[in-house]
């Protein structure tokens, strides 16, 4: 749970979302900076809620491994994801990413999480598909405190506010200013005019590999 010793009264937070690395496998970096102090909210957690479009996903097995080693904490809705599905057969995902205090800044929080691009249909002209990732919503959960209704709006979130309990509590949406309204993820796609060539090469490679395997079995295999 992220502990805040001080709190900002009715002031905007600033959120920055970045996609690091290139290609299909990226790191989603989220930074949140809260306003100037003014209201006590000790014992609160801060999180970023974002909707991932069908072209991008979080691997639940990878997430479970990272959480087991205390490298990150996040909640996925739904928690069952087909990681092999292409973009046109996938659905949106809701991601709640808990952000941790940044030791270099008393009012700053950040978290990073691996995300992956899905395969798209072959395109007519462009060799890249663009995936738009909207700016996340900043959420605060104070299990032992009541925040002013004038400053914070209750948000419907079915997730605990800390890693110490599985009991859900009330989250609040924080007014924030995104550094960027959206982030763009570019992933490579094939071209339709290459379909015939890809099919021929795939077939030849399959036949060649099958022949080599059969030859090796016949030469080194033991048959009764």
mmCIF file of N, CA and C in Angstrom, residues 10-136:
data_model
loop_
_atom_site.group_PDB
_atom_site.id
_atom_site.type_symbol
_atom_site.label_atom_id
_atom_site.label_comp_id
_atom_site.label_asym_id
_atom_site.label_seq_id
_atom_site.Cartn_x
_atom_site.Cartn_y
_atom_site.Cartn_z
ATOM 1 N N UNK A 10 -7.966 19.482 -3.533
ATOM 2 C CA UNK A 10 -8.610 19.971 -4.742
ATOM 3 C C UNK A 10 -7.631 20.521 -5.758
ATOM 4 N N UNK A 11 -6.496 19.861 -5.944
ATOM 5 C CA UNK A 11 -5.538 20.284 -6.950
ATOM 6 C C UNK A 11 -5.266 19.120 -7.892
ATOM 7 N N UNK A 12 -5.048 19.460 -9.163
ATOM 8 C CA UNK A 12 -4.850 18.434 -10.171
ATOM 9 C C UNK A 12 -3.557 17.656 -9.950
ATOM 10 N N UNK A 13 -3.613 16.387 -10.287
ATOM 11 C CA UNK A 13 -2.406 15.577 -10.371
ATOM 12 C C UNK A 13 -1.935 15.599 -11.826
ATOM 13 N N UNK A 14 -0.678 15.226 -12.042
ATOM 14 C CA UNK A 14 -0.120 15.141 -13.387
ATOM 15 C C UNK A 14 0.264 13.696 -13.657
ATOM 16 N N UNK A 15 -0.154 13.162 -14.790
ATOM 17 C CA UNK A 15 0.145 11.776 -15.120
ATOM 18 C C UNK A 15 0.844 11.710 -16.476
ATOM 19 N N UNK A 16 1.892 10.894 -16.530
ATOM 20 C CA UNK A 16 2.652 10.676 -17.762
ATOM 21 C C UNK A 16 2.687 9.183 -18.056
ATOM 22 N N UNK A 17 2.400 8.835 -19.299
ATOM 23 C CA UNK A 17 2.395 7.432 -19.731
ATOM 24 C C UNK A 17 3.329 7.280 -20.914
ATOM 25 N N UNK A 18 4.269 6.324 -20.822
ATOM 26 C CA UNK A 18 5.236 6.116 -21.888
ATOM 27 C C UNK A 18 5.307 4.641 -22.254
ATOM 28 N N UNK A 19 5.563 4.381 -23.544
ATOM 29 C CA UNK A 19 5.810 3.024 -24.030
ATOM 30 C C UNK A 19 7.278 2.919 -24.407
ATOM 31 N N UNK A 20 8.024 2.129 -23.637
ATOM 32 C CA UNK A 20 9.456 1.982 -23.850
ATOM 33 C C UNK A 20 9.741 0.798 -24.772
ATOM 34 N N UNK A 21 10.923 0.781 -25.368
ATOM 35 C CA UNK A 21 11.396 -0.269 -26.277
ATOM 36 C C UNK A 21 10.694 -0.167 -27.627
ATOM 37 N N UNK A 22 10.956 -1.156 -28.506
ATOM 38 C CA UNK A 22 10.390 -1.163 -29.852
ATOM 39 C C UNK A 22 9.769 -2.522 -30.137
ATOM 40 N N UNK A 23 8.954 -2.585 -31.200
ATOM 41 C CA UNK A 23 8.386 -3.853 -31.644
ATOM 42 C C UNK A 23 7.165 -4.287 -30.861
ATOM 43 N N UNK A 24 6.988 -5.611 -30.749
ATOM 44 C CA UNK A 24 5.803 -6.165 -30.100
ATOM 45 C C UNK A 24 5.886 -6.158 -28.578
ATOM 46 N N UNK A 25 7.079 -6.171 -28.030
ATOM 47 C CA UNK A 25 7.247 -6.323 -26.583
ATOM 48 C C UNK A 25 7.759 -5.013 -25.988
ATOM 49 N N UNK A 26 6.926 -4.377 -25.165
ATOM 50 C CA UNK A 26 7.226 -3.058 -24.623
ATOM 51 C C UNK A 26 7.119 -3.060 -23.101
ATOM 52 N N UNK A 27 7.526 -1.945 -22.525
ATOM 53 C CA UNK A 27 7.307 -1.671 -21.103
ATOM 54 C C UNK A 27 6.432 -0.428 -21.004
ATOM 55 N N UNK A 28 5.328 -0.552 -20.280
ATOM 56 C CA UNK A 28 4.443 0.577 -20.038
ATOM 57 C C UNK A 28 4.882 1.258 -18.743
ATOM 58 N N UNK A 29 5.338 2.506 -18.863
ATOM 59 C CA UNK A 29 5.812 3.272 -17.710
ATOM 60 C C UNK A 29 4.797 4.365 -17.395
ATOM 61 N N UNK A 30 4.309 4.385 -16.162
ATOM 62 C CA UNK A 30 3.332 5.377 -15.721
ATOM 63 C C UNK A 30 3.919 6.152 -14.549
ATOM 64 N N UNK A 31 3.852 7.496 -14.665
ATOM 65 C CA UNK A 31 4.324 8.373 -13.597
ATOM 66 C C UNK A 31 3.182 9.287 -13.161
ATOM 67 N N UNK A 32 3.025 9.443 -11.859
ATOM 68 C CA UNK A 32 1.982 10.300 -11.301
ATOM 69 C C UNK A 32 2.626 11.274 -10.331
ATOM 70 N N UNK A 33 2.282 12.552 -10.470
ATOM 71 C CA UNK A 33 2.734 13.559 -9.523
ATOM 72 C C UNK A 33 1.510 14.236 -8.917
ATOM 73 N N UNK A 34 1.387 14.150 -7.595
ATOM 74 C CA UNK A 34 0.247 14.737 -6.905
ATOM 75 C C UNK A 34 0.487 16.215 -6.625
ATOM 76 N N UNK A 35 -0.591 16.937 -6.261
ATOM 77 C CA UNK A 35 -0.497 18.370 -6.028
ATOM 78 C C UNK A 35 0.151 18.704 -4.698
ATOM 79 N N UNK A 36 0.097 19.973 -4.341
ATOM 80 C CA UNK A 36 0.689 20.456 -3.095
ATOM 81 C C UNK A 36 -0.136 19.964 -1.914
ATOM 82 N N UNK A 37 0.491 19.765 -0.786
ATOM 83 C CA UNK A 37 -0.181 19.196 0.382
ATOM 84 C C UNK A 37 -1.254 20.124 0.913
ATOM 85 N N UNK A 38 -2.227 19.522 1.595
ATOM 86 C CA UNK A 38 -3.267 20.365 2.155
ATOM 87 C C UNK A 38 -4.265 19.573 2.961
ATOM 88 N N UNK A 39 -4.372 18.268 2.701
ATOM 89 C CA UNK A 39 -5.358 17.467 3.416
ATOM 90 C C UNK A 39 -4.727 16.129 3.797
ATOM 91 N N UNK A 40 -4.960 15.721 5.032
ATOM 92 C CA UNK A 40 -4.375 14.486 5.526
ATOM 93 C C UNK A 40 -5.038 13.281 4.869
ATOM 94 N N UNK A 41 -4.231 12.365 4.339
ATOM 95 C CA UNK A 41 -4.753 11.140 3.749
ATOM 96 C C UNK A 41 -3.774 10.008 3.966
ATOM 97 N N UNK A 42 -3.294 9.879 5.189
ATOM 98 C CA UNK A 42 -2.374 8.800 5.497
ATOM 99 C C UNK A 42 -3.028 7.443 5.305
ATOM 100 N N UNK A 43 -2.252 6.464 4.868
ATOM 101 C CA UNK A 43 -2.782 5.129 4.643
ATOM 102 C C UNK A 43 -3.517 4.977 3.332
ATOM 103 N N UNK A 44 -3.169 5.763 2.323
ATOM 104 C CA UNK A 44 -3.839 5.697 1.021
ATOM 105 C C UNK A 44 -2.951 5.036 -0.016
ATOM 106 N N UNK A 45 -3.595 4.459 -1.024
ATOM 107 C CA UNK A 45 -2.892 3.863 -2.155
ATOM 108 C C UNK A 45 -3.210 4.659 -3.411
ATOM 109 N N UNK A 46 -2.264 4.700 -4.343
ATOM 110 C CA UNK A 46 -2.428 5.407 -5.614
ATOM 111 C C UNK A 46 -2.276 4.404 -6.746
ATOM 112 N N UNK A 47 -3.157 4.514 -7.731
ATOM 113 C CA UNK A 47 -3.122 3.590 -8.863
ATOM 114 C C UNK A 47 -3.515 4.320 -10.133
ATOM 115 N N UNK A 48 -3.146 3.743 -11.262
ATOM 116 C CA UNK A 48 -3.522 4.270 -12.578
ATOM 117 C C UNK A 48 -4.407 3.236 -13.258
ATOM 118 N N UNK A 49 -5.596 3.674 -13.662
ATOM 119 C CA UNK A 49 -6.510 2.765 -14.355
ATOM 120 C C UNK A 49 -6.571 3.145 -15.832
ATOM 121 N N UNK A 50 -6.288 2.169 -16.690
ATOM 122 C CA UNK A 50 -6.285 2.425 -18.124
ATOM 123 C C UNK A 50 -6.931 1.256 -18.856
ATOM 124 N N UNK A 51 -7.530 1.569 -19.994
ATOM 125 C CA UNK A 51 -8.164 0.532 -20.817
ATOM 126 C C UNK A 51 -7.238 0.190 -21.977
ATOM 127 N N UNK A 52 -6.845 -1.070 -22.043
ATOM 128 C CA UNK A 52 -5.969 -1.525 -23.120
ATOM 129 C C UNK A 52 -6.825 -1.962 -24.303
ATOM 130 N N UNK A 53 -6.602 -1.404 -25.490
ATOM 131 C CA UNK A 53 -7.376 -1.805 -26.673
ATOM 132 C C UNK A 53 -7.016 -3.219 -27.106
ATOM 133 N N UNK A 54 -7.780 -3.814 -28.038
ATOM 134 C CA UNK A 54 -7.526 -5.217 -28.435
ATOM 135 C C UNK A 54 -6.124 -5.474 -28.977
ATOM 136 N N UNK A 55 -5.448 -4.447 -29.487
ATOM 137 C CA UNK A 55 -4.133 -4.654 -30.079
ATOM 138 C C UNK A 55 -2.999 -4.800 -29.093
ATOM 139 N N UNK A 56 -3.270 -4.661 -27.792
ATOM 140 C CA UNK A 56 -2.219 -4.739 -26.785
ATOM 141 C C UNK A 56 -2.748 -5.500 -25.571
ATOM 142 N N UNK A 57 -1.883 -6.257 -24.899
ATOM 143 C CA UNK A 57 -2.327 -7.040 -23.752
ATOM 144 C C UNK A 57 -1.202 -7.205 -22.742
ATOM 145 N N UNK A 58 -1.576 -7.619 -21.545
ATOM 146 C CA UNK A 58 -0.639 -7.989 -20.487
ATOM 147 C C UNK A 58 -0.711 -9.498 -20.314
ATOM 148 N N UNK A 59 0.433 -10.153 -20.306
ATOM 149 C CA UNK A 59 0.487 -11.604 -20.118
ATOM 150 C C UNK A 59 0.202 -11.917 -18.639
ATOM 151 N N UNK A 60 -0.908 -12.600 -18.325
ATOM 152 C CA UNK A 60 -1.230 -12.860 -16.911
ATOM 153 C C UNK A 60 -0.212 -13.756 -16.219
ATOM 154 N N UNK A 61 0.441 -14.650 -16.950
ATOM 155 C CA UNK A 61 1.452 -15.523 -16.350
ATOM 156 C C UNK A 61 2.706 -14.717 -16.013
ATOM 157 N N UNK A 62 3.073 -13.821 -16.907
ATOM 158 C CA UNK A 62 4.213 -12.939 -16.642
ATOM 159 C C UNK A 62 3.910 -12.015 -15.478
ATOM 160 N N UNK A 63 2.684 -11.490 -15.424
ATOM 161 C CA UNK A 63 2.282 -10.617 -14.322
ATOM 162 C C UNK A 63 2.329 -11.351 -12.990
ATOM 163 N N UNK A 64 1.850 -12.597 -12.972
ATOM 164 C CA UNK A 64 1.865 -13.382 -11.730
ATOM 165 C C UNK A 64 3.293 -13.599 -11.237
ATOM 166 N N UNK A 65 4.223 -13.851 -12.168
ATOM 167 C CA UNK A 65 5.625 -14.040 -11.795
ATOM 168 C C UNK A 65 6.225 -12.762 -11.227
ATOM 169 N N UNK A 66 5.920 -11.618 -11.854
ATOM 170 C CA UNK A 66 6.438 -10.337 -11.366
ATOM 171 C C UNK A 66 5.880 -10.010 -9.984
ATOM 172 N N UNK A 67 4.597 -10.312 -9.773
ATOM 173 C CA UNK A 67 3.985 -10.026 -8.475
ATOM 174 C C UNK A 67 4.518 -10.962 -7.396
ATOM 175 N N UNK A 68 4.840 -12.180 -7.781
ATOM 176 C CA UNK A 68 5.397 -13.132 -6.822
ATOM 177 C C UNK A 68 6.749 -12.653 -6.292
ATOM 178 N N UNK A 69 7.495 -11.934 -7.162
ATOM 179 C CA UNK A 69 8.804 -11.402 -6.771
ATOM 180 C C UNK A 69 8.720 -9.943 -6.328
ATOM 181 N N UNK A 70 7.491 -9.453 -6.100
ATOM 182 C CA UNK A 70 7.260 -8.090 -5.609
ATOM 183 C C UNK A 70 7.871 -7.033 -6.526
ATOM 184 N N UNK A 71 7.848 -7.283 -7.837
ATOM 185 C CA UNK A 71 8.390 -6.334 -8.803
ATOM 186 C C UNK A 71 7.324 -5.388 -9.335
ATOM 187 N N UNK A 72 6.071 -5.769 -9.197
ATOM 188 C CA UNK A 72 4.973 -4.901 -9.612
ATOM 189 C C UNK A 72 3.693 -5.416 -8.967
ATOM 190 N N UNK A 73 2.639 -4.599 -9.052
ATOM 191 C CA UNK A 73 1.325 -5.021 -8.559
ATOM 192 C C UNK A 73 0.278 -4.423 -9.474
ATOM 193 N N UNK A 74 -0.588 -5.269 -9.994
ATOM 194 C CA UNK A 74 -1.629 -4.810 -10.911
ATOM 195 C C UNK A 74 -2.798 -5.778 -10.868
ATOM 196 N N UNK A 75 -3.950 -5.293 -11.336
ATOM 197 C CA UNK A 75 -5.161 -6.097 -11.442
ATOM 198 C C UNK A 75 -5.644 -6.022 -12.882
ATOM 199 N N UNK A 76 -5.937 -7.192 -13.474
ATOM 200 C CA UNK A 76 -6.444 -7.265 -14.841
ATOM 201 C C UNK A 76 -7.903 -7.685 -14.838
ATOM 202 N N UNK A 77 -8.708 -7.033 -15.660
ATOM 203 C CA UNK A 77 -10.118 -7.396 -15.818
ATOM 204 C C UNK A 77 -10.413 -7.507 -17.314
ATOM 205 N N UNK A 78 -10.739 -8.704 -17.821
ATOM 206 C CA UNK A 78 -10.815 -9.980 -17.097
ATOM 207 C C UNK A 78 -9.418 -10.533 -16.814
ATOM 208 N N UNK A 79 -9.342 -11.456 -15.860
ATOM 209 C CA UNK A 79 -8.046 -12.025 -15.502
ATOM 210 C C UNK A 79 -7.669 -13.227 -16.351
ATOM 211 N N UNK A 80 -8.597 -13.714 -17.180
ATOM 212 C CA UNK A 80 -8.311 -14.816 -18.111
ATOM 213 C C UNK A 80 -8.163 -14.218 -19.505
ATOM 214 N N UNK A 81 -6.962 -14.362 -20.087
ATOM 215 C CA UNK A 81 -6.643 -13.710 -21.352
ATOM 216 C C UNK A 81 -6.064 -14.733 -22.323
ATOM 217 N N UNK A 82 -6.549 -14.703 -23.566
ATOM 218 C CA UNK A 82 -5.988 -15.536 -24.621
ATOM 219 C C UNK A 82 -4.809 -14.789 -25.227
ATOM 220 N N UNK A 83 -3.596 -15.173 -24.833
ATOM 221 C CA UNK A 83 -2.407 -14.456 -25.293
ATOM 222 C C UNK A 83 -2.074 -14.773 -26.745
ATOM 223 N N UNK A 84 -2.680 -15.800 -27.325
ATOM 224 C CA UNK A 84 -2.408 -16.178 -28.703
ATOM 225 C C UNK A 84 -3.379 -15.554 -29.694
ATOM 226 N N UNK A 85 -4.443 -14.935 -29.222
ATOM 227 C CA UNK A 85 -5.470 -14.390 -30.114
ATOM 228 C C UNK A 85 -4.925 -13.193 -30.895
ATOM 229 N N UNK A 86 -5.253 -13.081 -32.184
ATOM 230 C CA UNK A 86 -4.865 -11.895 -32.948
ATOM 231 C C UNK A 86 -5.713 -10.697 -32.545
ATOM 232 N N UNK A 87 -5.324 -9.541 -33.015
ATOM 233 C CA UNK A 87 -6.006 -8.297 -32.630
ATOM 234 C C UNK A 87 -7.478 -8.307 -32.970
ATOM 235 N N UNK A 88 -7.848 -8.854 -34.140
ATOM 236 C CA UNK A 88 -9.236 -8.798 -34.588
ATOM 237 C C UNK A 88 -10.134 -9.813 -33.883
ATOM 238 N N UNK A 89 -9.580 -10.673 -33.025
ATOM 239 C CA UNK A 89 -10.389 -11.605 -32.242
ATOM 240 C C UNK A 89 -10.290 -11.323 -30.746
ATOM 241 N N UNK A 90 -9.551 -10.299 -30.372
ATOM 242 C CA UNK A 90 -9.346 -9.970 -28.963
ATOM 243 C C UNK A 90 -10.332 -8.892 -28.512
ATOM 244 N N UNK A 91 -10.395 -8.666 -27.221
ATOM 245 C CA UNK A 91 -11.266 -7.640 -26.636
ATOM 246 C C UNK A 91 -10.441 -6.696 -25.759
ATOM 247 N N UNK A 92 -11.069 -5.607 -25.339
ATOM 248 C CA UNK A 92 -10.403 -4.653 -24.455
ATOM 249 C C UNK A 92 -10.091 -5.293 -23.101
ATOM 250 N N UNK A 93 -9.066 -4.747 -22.437
ATOM 251 C CA UNK A 93 -8.712 -5.154 -21.083
ATOM 252 C C UNK A 93 -8.687 -3.924 -20.197
ATOM 253 N N UNK A 94 -9.098 -4.100 -18.953
ATOM 254 C CA UNK A 94 -9.022 -3.015 -17.983
ATOM 255 C C UNK A 94 -7.854 -3.306 -17.045
ATOM 256 N N UNK A 95 -6.925 -2.368 -16.964
ATOM 257 C CA UNK A 95 -5.715 -2.542 -16.158
ATOM 258 C C UNK A 95 -5.694 -1.538 -15.018
ATOM 259 N N UNK A 96 -5.538 -2.040 -13.790
ATOM 260 C CA UNK A 96 -5.342 -1.193 -12.622
ATOM 261 C C UNK A 96 -3.911 -1.420 -12.149
ATOM 262 N N UNK A 97 -3.063 -0.422 -12.371
ATOM 263 C CA UNK A 97 -1.636 -0.536 -12.053
ATOM 264 C C UNK A 97 -1.324 0.303 -10.813
ATOM 265 N N UNK A 98 -0.892 -0.371 -9.741
ATOM 266 C CA UNK A 98 -0.527 0.330 -8.517
ATOM 267 C C UNK A 98 0.824 1.017 -8.724
ATOM 268 N N UNK A 99 0.900 2.295 -8.364
ATOM 269 C CA UNK A 99 2.154 3.029 -8.517
ATOM 270 C C UNK A 99 2.801 3.218 -7.152
ATOM 271 N N UNK A 100 4.128 3.137 -7.137
ATOM 272 C CA UNK A 100 4.885 3.195 -5.900
ATOM 273 C C UNK A 100 5.591 4.548 -5.770
ATOM 274 N N UNK A 101 5.908 4.969 -4.534
ATOM 275 C CA UNK A 101 6.592 6.254 -4.339
ATOM 276 C C UNK A 101 7.944 6.297 -5.051
ATOM 277 N N UNK A 102 8.237 7.454 -5.629
ATOM 278 C CA UNK A 102 9.526 7.701 -6.269
ATOM 279 C C UNK A 102 10.437 8.359 -5.240
ATOM 280 N N UNK A 103 11.552 7.710 -4.875
ATOM 281 C CA UNK A 103 12.413 8.270 -3.819
ATOM 282 C C UNK A 103 13.029 9.617 -4.182
ATOM 283 N N UNK A 104 13.032 9.964 -5.471
ATOM 284 C CA UNK A 104 13.639 11.231 -5.893
ATOM 285 C C UNK A 104 12.674 12.405 -5.804
ATOM 286 N N UNK A 105 11.400 12.111 -5.512
ATOM 287 C CA UNK A 105 10.388 13.173 -5.474
ATOM 288 C C UNK A 105 9.329 12.792 -4.449
ATOM 289 N N UNK A 106 9.080 13.672 -3.477
ATOM 290 C CA UNK A 106 8.183 13.331 -2.367
ATOM 291 C C UNK A 106 6.732 13.195 -2.799
ATOM 292 N N UNK A 107 6.332 13.818 -3.908
ATOM 293 C CA UNK A 107 4.948 13.758 -4.373
ATOM 294 C C UNK A 107 4.795 12.933 -5.647
ATOM 295 N N UNK A 108 5.829 12.152 -5.980
ATOM 296 C CA UNK A 108 5.835 11.426 -7.252
ATOM 297 C C UNK A 108 5.715 9.923 -7.022
ATOM 298 N N UNK A 109 5.062 9.266 -7.977
ATOM 299 C CA UNK A 109 4.856 7.820 -7.930
ATOM 300 C C UNK A 109 5.051 7.275 -9.341
ATOM 301 N N UNK A 110 5.514 6.044 -9.435
ATOM 302 C CA UNK A 110 5.714 5.471 -10.753
ATOM 303 C C UNK A 110 5.633 3.951 -10.691
ATOM 304 N N UNK A 111 5.390 3.347 -11.847
ATOM 305 C CA UNK A 111 5.356 1.889 -11.963
ATOM 306 C C UNK A 111 5.547 1.529 -13.426
ATOM 307 N N UNK A 112 6.104 0.351 -13.668
ATOM 308 C CA UNK A 112 6.319 -0.135 -15.030
ATOM 309 C C UNK A 112 5.789 -1.559 -15.134
ATOM 310 N N UNK A 113 5.281 -1.896 -16.313
ATOM 311 C CA UNK A 113 4.686 -3.212 -16.528
ATOM 312 C C UNK A 113 4.906 -3.640 -17.976
ATOM 313 N N UNK A 114 5.356 -4.882 -18.221
ATOM 314 C CA UNK A 114 5.520 -5.343 -19.604
ATOM 315 C C UNK A 114 4.165 -5.495 -20.305
ATOM 316 N N UNK A 115 4.065 -5.009 -21.529
ATOM 317 C CA UNK A 115 2.876 -5.173 -22.362
ATOM 318 C C UNK A 115 3.323 -5.710 -23.717
ATOM 319 N N UNK A 116 2.392 -6.316 -24.439
ATOM 320 C CA UNK A 116 2.734 -6.969 -25.698
ATOM 321 C C UNK A 116 1.711 -6.621 -26.772
ATOM 322 N N UNK A 117 2.196 -6.420 -27.996
ATOM 323 C CA UNK A 117 1.313 -6.160 -29.113
ATOM 324 C C UNK A 117 0.817 -7.458 -29.730
ATOM 325 N N UNK A 118 -0.388 -7.445 -30.262
ATOM 326 C CA UNK A 118 -0.950 -8.625 -30.921
ATOM 327 C C UNK A 118 -0.718 -8.537 -32.431
ATOM 328 N N UNK A 119 -0.804 -9.697 -33.079
ATOM 329 C CA UNK A 119 -0.696 -9.734 -34.531
ATOM 330 C C UNK A 119 -1.961 -9.158 -35.151
ATOM 331 N N UNK A 120 -1.788 -8.398 -36.233
ATOM 332 C CA UNK A 120 -2.901 -7.772 -36.943
ATOM 333 C C UNK A 120 -3.104 -8.436 -38.310
ATOM 334 N N UNK A 121 -4.234 -8.123 -38.926
ATOM 335 C CA UNK A 121 -4.475 -8.591 -40.295
ATOM 336 C C UNK A 121 -3.456 -7.955 -41.238
ATOM 337 N N UNK A 122 -3.085 -8.643 -42.319
ATOM 338 C CA UNK A 122 -2.200 -8.015 -43.316
ATOM 339 C C UNK A 122 -2.823 -6.736 -43.865
ATOM 340 N N UNK A 123 -1.984 -5.755 -44.133
ATOM 341 C CA UNK A 123 -2.457 -4.454 -44.610
ATOM 342 C C UNK A 123 -2.236 -4.325 -46.112
ATOM 343 N N UNK A 124 -2.894 -3.342 -46.712
ATOM 344 C CA UNK A 124 -2.760 -3.101 -48.155
ATOM 345 C C UNK A 124 -1.475 -2.359 -48.483
ATOM 346 N N UNK A 125 -1.135 -1.344 -47.656
ATOM 347 C CA UNK A 125 0.005 -0.499 -47.977
ATOM 348 C C UNK A 125 0.988 -0.372 -46.816
ATOM 349 N N UNK A 126 0.487 0.058 -45.650
ATOM 350 C CA UNK A 126 1.373 0.332 -44.518
ATOM 351 C C UNK A 126 1.934 -0.959 -43.922
ATOM 352 N N UNK A 127 3.192 -0.928 -43.525
ATOM 353 C CA UNK A 127 3.830 -2.076 -42.891
ATOM 354 C C UNK A 127 3.787 -1.967 -41.364
ATOM 355 N N UNK A 128 3.013 -1.004 -40.853
ATOM 356 C CA UNK A 128 2.862 -0.831 -39.412
ATOM 357 C C UNK A 128 1.406 -0.576 -39.065
ATOM 358 N N UNK A 129 0.990 -1.132 -37.922
ATOM 359 C CA UNK A 129 -0.340 -0.862 -37.381
ATOM 360 C C UNK A 129 -0.188 0.062 -36.179
ATOM 361 N N UNK A 130 -1.093 1.009 -36.029
ATOM 362 C CA UNK A 130 -1.042 1.963 -34.936
ATOM 363 C C UNK A 130 -2.074 1.598 -33.870
ATOM 364 N N UNK A 131 -1.625 1.486 -32.632
ATOM 365 C CA UNK A 131 -2.495 1.173 -31.504
ATOM 366 C C UNK A 131 -2.512 2.383 -30.581
ATOM 367 N N UNK A 132 -3.686 2.950 -30.355
ATOM 368 C CA UNK A 132 -3.824 4.157 -29.544
ATOM 369 C C UNK A 132 -4.138 3.776 -28.104
ATOM 370 N N UNK A 133 -3.316 4.246 -27.184
ATOM 371 C CA UNK A 133 -3.489 3.979 -25.763
ATOM 372 C C UNK A 133 -3.818 5.297 -25.067
ATOM 373 N N UNK A 134 -5.049 5.420 -24.557
ATOM 374 C CA UNK A 134 -5.493 6.648 -23.926
ATOM 375 C C UNK A 134 -4.784 6.881 -22.588
ATOM 376 N N UNK A 135 -4.756 8.137 -22.166
ATOM 377 C CA UNK A 135 -4.139 8.492 -20.893
ATOM 378 C C UNK A 135 -4.896 7.822 -19.738
ATOM 379 N N UNK A 136 -4.187 7.320 -18.727
ATOM 380 C CA UNK A 136 -4.861 6.612 -17.628
ATOM 381 C C UNK A 136 -5.568 7.557 -16.669
#
